[in-house]
Tab-separated table of N, CA and C in Angstrom:
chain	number	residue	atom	x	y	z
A	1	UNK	N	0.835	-1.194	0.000
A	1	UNK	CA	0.000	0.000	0.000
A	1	UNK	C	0.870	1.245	0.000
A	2	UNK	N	0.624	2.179	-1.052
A	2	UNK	CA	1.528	3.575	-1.107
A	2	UNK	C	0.729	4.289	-0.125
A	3	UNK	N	1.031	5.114	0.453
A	3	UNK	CA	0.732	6.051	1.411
A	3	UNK	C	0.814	7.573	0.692
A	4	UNK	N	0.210	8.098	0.218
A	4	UNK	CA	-0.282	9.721	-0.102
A	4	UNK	C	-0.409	10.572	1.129
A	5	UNK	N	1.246	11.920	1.231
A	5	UNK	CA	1.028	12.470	2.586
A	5	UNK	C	0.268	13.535	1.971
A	6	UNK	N	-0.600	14.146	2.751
A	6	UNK	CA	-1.205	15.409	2.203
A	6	UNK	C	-0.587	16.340	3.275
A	7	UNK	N	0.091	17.418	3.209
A	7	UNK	CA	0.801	18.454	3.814
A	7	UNK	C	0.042	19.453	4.306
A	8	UNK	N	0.024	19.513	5.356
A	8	UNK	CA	-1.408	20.451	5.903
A	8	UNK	C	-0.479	21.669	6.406
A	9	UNK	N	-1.283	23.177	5.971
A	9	UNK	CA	-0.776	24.274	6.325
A	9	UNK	C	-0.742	24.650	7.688
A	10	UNK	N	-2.330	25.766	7.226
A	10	UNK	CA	-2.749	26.658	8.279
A	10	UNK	C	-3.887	25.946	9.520
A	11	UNK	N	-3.490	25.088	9.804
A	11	UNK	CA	-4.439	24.008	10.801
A	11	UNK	C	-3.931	23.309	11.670
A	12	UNK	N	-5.012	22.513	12.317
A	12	UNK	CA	-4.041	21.521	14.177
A	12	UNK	C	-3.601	20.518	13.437
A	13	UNK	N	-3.786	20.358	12.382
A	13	UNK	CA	-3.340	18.618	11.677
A	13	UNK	C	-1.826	18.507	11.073
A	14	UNK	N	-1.204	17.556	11.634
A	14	UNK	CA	0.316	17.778	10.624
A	14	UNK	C	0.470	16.800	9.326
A	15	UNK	N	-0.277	15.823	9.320
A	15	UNK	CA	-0.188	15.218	7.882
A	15	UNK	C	-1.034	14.002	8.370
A	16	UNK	N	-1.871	14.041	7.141
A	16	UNK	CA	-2.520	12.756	6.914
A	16	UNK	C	-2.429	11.843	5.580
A	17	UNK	N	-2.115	10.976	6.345
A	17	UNK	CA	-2.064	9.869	5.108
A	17	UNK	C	-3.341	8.858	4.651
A	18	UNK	N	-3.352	8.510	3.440
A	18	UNK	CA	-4.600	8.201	2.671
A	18	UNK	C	-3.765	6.713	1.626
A	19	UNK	N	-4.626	5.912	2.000
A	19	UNK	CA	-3.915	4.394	1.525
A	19	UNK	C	-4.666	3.826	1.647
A	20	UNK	N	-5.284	2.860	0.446
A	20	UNK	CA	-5.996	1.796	0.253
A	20	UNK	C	-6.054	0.810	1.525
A	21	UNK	N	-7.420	0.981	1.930
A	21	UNK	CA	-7.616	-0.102	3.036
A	21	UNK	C	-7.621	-1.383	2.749
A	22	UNK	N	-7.334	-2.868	2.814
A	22	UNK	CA	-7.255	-3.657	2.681
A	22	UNK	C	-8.892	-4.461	3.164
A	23	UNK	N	-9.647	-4.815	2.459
A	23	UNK	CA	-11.049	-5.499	2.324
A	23	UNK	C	-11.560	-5.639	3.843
A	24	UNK	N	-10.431	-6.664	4.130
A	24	UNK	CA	-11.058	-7.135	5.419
A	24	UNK	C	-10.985	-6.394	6.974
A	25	UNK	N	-9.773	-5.258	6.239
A	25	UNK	CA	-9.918	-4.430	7.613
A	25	UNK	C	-10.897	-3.215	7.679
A	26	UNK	N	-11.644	-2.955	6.677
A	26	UNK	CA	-12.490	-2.348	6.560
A	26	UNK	C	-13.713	-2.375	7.471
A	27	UNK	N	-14.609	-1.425	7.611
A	27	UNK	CA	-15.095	-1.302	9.123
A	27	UNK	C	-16.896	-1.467	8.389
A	28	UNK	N	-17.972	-2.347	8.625
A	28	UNK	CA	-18.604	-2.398	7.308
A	28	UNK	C	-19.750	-2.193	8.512
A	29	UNK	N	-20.526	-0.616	8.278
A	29	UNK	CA	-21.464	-0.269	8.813
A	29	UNK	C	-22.803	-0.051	7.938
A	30	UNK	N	-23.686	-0.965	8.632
A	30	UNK	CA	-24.441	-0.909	8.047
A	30	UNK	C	-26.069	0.057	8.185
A	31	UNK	N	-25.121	0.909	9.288
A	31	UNK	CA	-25.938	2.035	9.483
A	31	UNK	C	-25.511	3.356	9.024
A	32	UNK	N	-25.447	3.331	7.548
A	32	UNK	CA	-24.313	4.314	7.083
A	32	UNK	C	-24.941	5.663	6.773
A	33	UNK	N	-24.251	7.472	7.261
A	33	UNK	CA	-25.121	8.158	6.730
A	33	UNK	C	-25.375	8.242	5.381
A	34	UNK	N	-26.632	8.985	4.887
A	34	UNK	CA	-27.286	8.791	3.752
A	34	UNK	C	-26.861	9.512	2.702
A	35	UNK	N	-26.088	10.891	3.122
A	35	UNK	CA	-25.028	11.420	2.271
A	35	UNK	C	-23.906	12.194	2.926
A	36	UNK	N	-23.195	12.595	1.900
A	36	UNK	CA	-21.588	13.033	2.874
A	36	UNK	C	-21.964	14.957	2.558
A	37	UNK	N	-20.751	15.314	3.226
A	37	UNK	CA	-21.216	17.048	3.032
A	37	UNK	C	-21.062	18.108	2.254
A	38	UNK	N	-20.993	17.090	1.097
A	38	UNK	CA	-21.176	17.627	-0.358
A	38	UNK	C	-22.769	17.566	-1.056
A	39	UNK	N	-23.050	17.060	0.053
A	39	UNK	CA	-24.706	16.292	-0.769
A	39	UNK	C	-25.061	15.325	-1.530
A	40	UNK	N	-23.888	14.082	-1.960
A	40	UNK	CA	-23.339	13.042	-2.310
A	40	UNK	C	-24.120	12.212	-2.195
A	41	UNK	N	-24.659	11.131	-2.365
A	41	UNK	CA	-25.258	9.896	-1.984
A	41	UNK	C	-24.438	9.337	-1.325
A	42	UNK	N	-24.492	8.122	-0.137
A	42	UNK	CA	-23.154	7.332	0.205
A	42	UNK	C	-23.737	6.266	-0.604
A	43	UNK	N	-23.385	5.601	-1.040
A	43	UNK	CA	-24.182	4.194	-1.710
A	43	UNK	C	-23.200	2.804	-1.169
A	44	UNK	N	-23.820	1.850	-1.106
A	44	UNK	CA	-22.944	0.299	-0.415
A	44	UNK	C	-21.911	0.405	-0.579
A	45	UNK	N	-20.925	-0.172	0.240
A	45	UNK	CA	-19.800	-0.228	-0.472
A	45	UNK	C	-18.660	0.906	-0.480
A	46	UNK	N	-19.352	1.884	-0.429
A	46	UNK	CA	-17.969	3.271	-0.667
A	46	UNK	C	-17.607	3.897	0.674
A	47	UNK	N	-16.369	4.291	0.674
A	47	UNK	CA	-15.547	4.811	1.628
A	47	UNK	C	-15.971	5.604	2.012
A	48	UNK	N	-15.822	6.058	3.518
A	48	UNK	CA	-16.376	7.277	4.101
A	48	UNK	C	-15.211	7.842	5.130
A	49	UNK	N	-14.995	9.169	5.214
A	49	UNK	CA	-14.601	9.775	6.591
A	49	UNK	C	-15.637	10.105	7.411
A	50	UNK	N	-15.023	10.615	8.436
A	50	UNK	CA	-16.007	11.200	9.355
A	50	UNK	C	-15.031	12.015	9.968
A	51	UNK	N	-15.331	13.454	10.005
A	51	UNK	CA	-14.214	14.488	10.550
A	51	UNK	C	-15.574	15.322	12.035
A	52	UNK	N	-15.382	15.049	13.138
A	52	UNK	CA	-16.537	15.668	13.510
A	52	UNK	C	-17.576	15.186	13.331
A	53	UNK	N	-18.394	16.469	12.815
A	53	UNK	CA	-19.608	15.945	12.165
A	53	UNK	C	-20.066	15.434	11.093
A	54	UNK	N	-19.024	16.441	10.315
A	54	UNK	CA	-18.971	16.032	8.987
A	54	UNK	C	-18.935	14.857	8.196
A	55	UNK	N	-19.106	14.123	7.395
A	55	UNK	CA	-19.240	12.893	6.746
A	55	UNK	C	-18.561	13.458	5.586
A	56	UNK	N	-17.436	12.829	4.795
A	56	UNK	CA	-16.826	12.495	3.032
A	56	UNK	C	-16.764	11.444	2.865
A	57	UNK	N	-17.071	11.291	1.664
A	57	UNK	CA	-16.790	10.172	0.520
A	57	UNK	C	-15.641	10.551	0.392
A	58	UNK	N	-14.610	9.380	-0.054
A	58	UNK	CA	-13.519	9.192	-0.230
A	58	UNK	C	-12.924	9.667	-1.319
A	59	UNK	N	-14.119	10.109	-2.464
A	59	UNK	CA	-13.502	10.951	-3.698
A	59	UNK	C	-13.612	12.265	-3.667
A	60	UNK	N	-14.351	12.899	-2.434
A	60	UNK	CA	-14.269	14.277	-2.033
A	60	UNK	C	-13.391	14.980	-1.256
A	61	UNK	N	-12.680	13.658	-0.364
A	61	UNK	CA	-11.596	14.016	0.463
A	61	UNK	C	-10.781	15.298	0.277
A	62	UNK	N	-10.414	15.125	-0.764
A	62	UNK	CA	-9.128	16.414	-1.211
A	62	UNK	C	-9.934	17.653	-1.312
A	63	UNK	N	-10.866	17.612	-1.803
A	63	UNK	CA	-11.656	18.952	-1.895
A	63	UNK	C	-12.007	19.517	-0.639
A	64	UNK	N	-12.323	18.666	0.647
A	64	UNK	CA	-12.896	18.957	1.751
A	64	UNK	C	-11.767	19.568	2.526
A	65	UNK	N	-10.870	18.729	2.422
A	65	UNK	CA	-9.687	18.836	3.341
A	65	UNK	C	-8.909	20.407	2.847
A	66	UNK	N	-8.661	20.443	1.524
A	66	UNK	CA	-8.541	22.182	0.921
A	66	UNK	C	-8.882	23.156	1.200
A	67	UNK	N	-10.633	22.952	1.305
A	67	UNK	CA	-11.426	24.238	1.676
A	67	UNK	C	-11.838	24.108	2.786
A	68	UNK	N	-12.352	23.090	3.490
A	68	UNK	CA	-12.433	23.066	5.053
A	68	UNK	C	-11.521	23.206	6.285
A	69	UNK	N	-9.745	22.826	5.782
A	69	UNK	CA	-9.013	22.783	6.573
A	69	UNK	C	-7.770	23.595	6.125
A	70	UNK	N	-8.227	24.035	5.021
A	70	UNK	CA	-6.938	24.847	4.072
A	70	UNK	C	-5.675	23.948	3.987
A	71	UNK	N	-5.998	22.810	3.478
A	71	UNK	CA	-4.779	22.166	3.419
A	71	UNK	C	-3.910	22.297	2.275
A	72	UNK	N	-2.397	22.276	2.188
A	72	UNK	CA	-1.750	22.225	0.921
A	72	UNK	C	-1.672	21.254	0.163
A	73	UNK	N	-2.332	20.777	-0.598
A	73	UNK	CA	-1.858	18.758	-1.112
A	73	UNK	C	-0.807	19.444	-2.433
A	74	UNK	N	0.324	18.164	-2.157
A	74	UNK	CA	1.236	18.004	-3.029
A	74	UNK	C	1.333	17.059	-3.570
A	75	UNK	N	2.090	17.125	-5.116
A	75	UNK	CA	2.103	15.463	-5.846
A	75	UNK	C	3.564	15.653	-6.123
A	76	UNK	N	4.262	14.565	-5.926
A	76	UNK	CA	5.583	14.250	-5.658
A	76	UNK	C	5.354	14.212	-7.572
A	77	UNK	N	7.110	14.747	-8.355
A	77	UNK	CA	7.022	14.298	-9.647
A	77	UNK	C	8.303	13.404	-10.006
């Protein structure tokens, strides 16, 4: 599993890393909220955070974490 650091600026967080969970360690709730805080559907199956209150889908992550936490993300070249 590669590990993606995302470099956090102006915030309490010093880096979070984001890496394919492996199937079985996955946490499988089946009381899942009904959408994330984009207004998203969650549908079976898909990844979720939970920051707080907040709820993301796992393909919103970067967007949330940008404008909610002002984070810097970098891509190594």
């Amino acid at each position: 599993n590669e590990k993606v650091p995302f470099h956090i600026g102006l915030s309490n967080i010093d880096a979070i890393f984001v890496e394919d969970i492996p199937e079985e360690e996955k946490i499988k709730e089946p009381d899942h909220p009904i959408e994330d805080f984009y207004g998203n559907e969650i549908m079976k199956d898909e990844t979720y955070f939970v920051f707080d209150c907040d709820v993301v889908l796992e393909q919103n992550l970067k967007q949330y974490l940008t404008e909610e936490y002002e984070v810097e993300c970098y891509q190594a070249q």
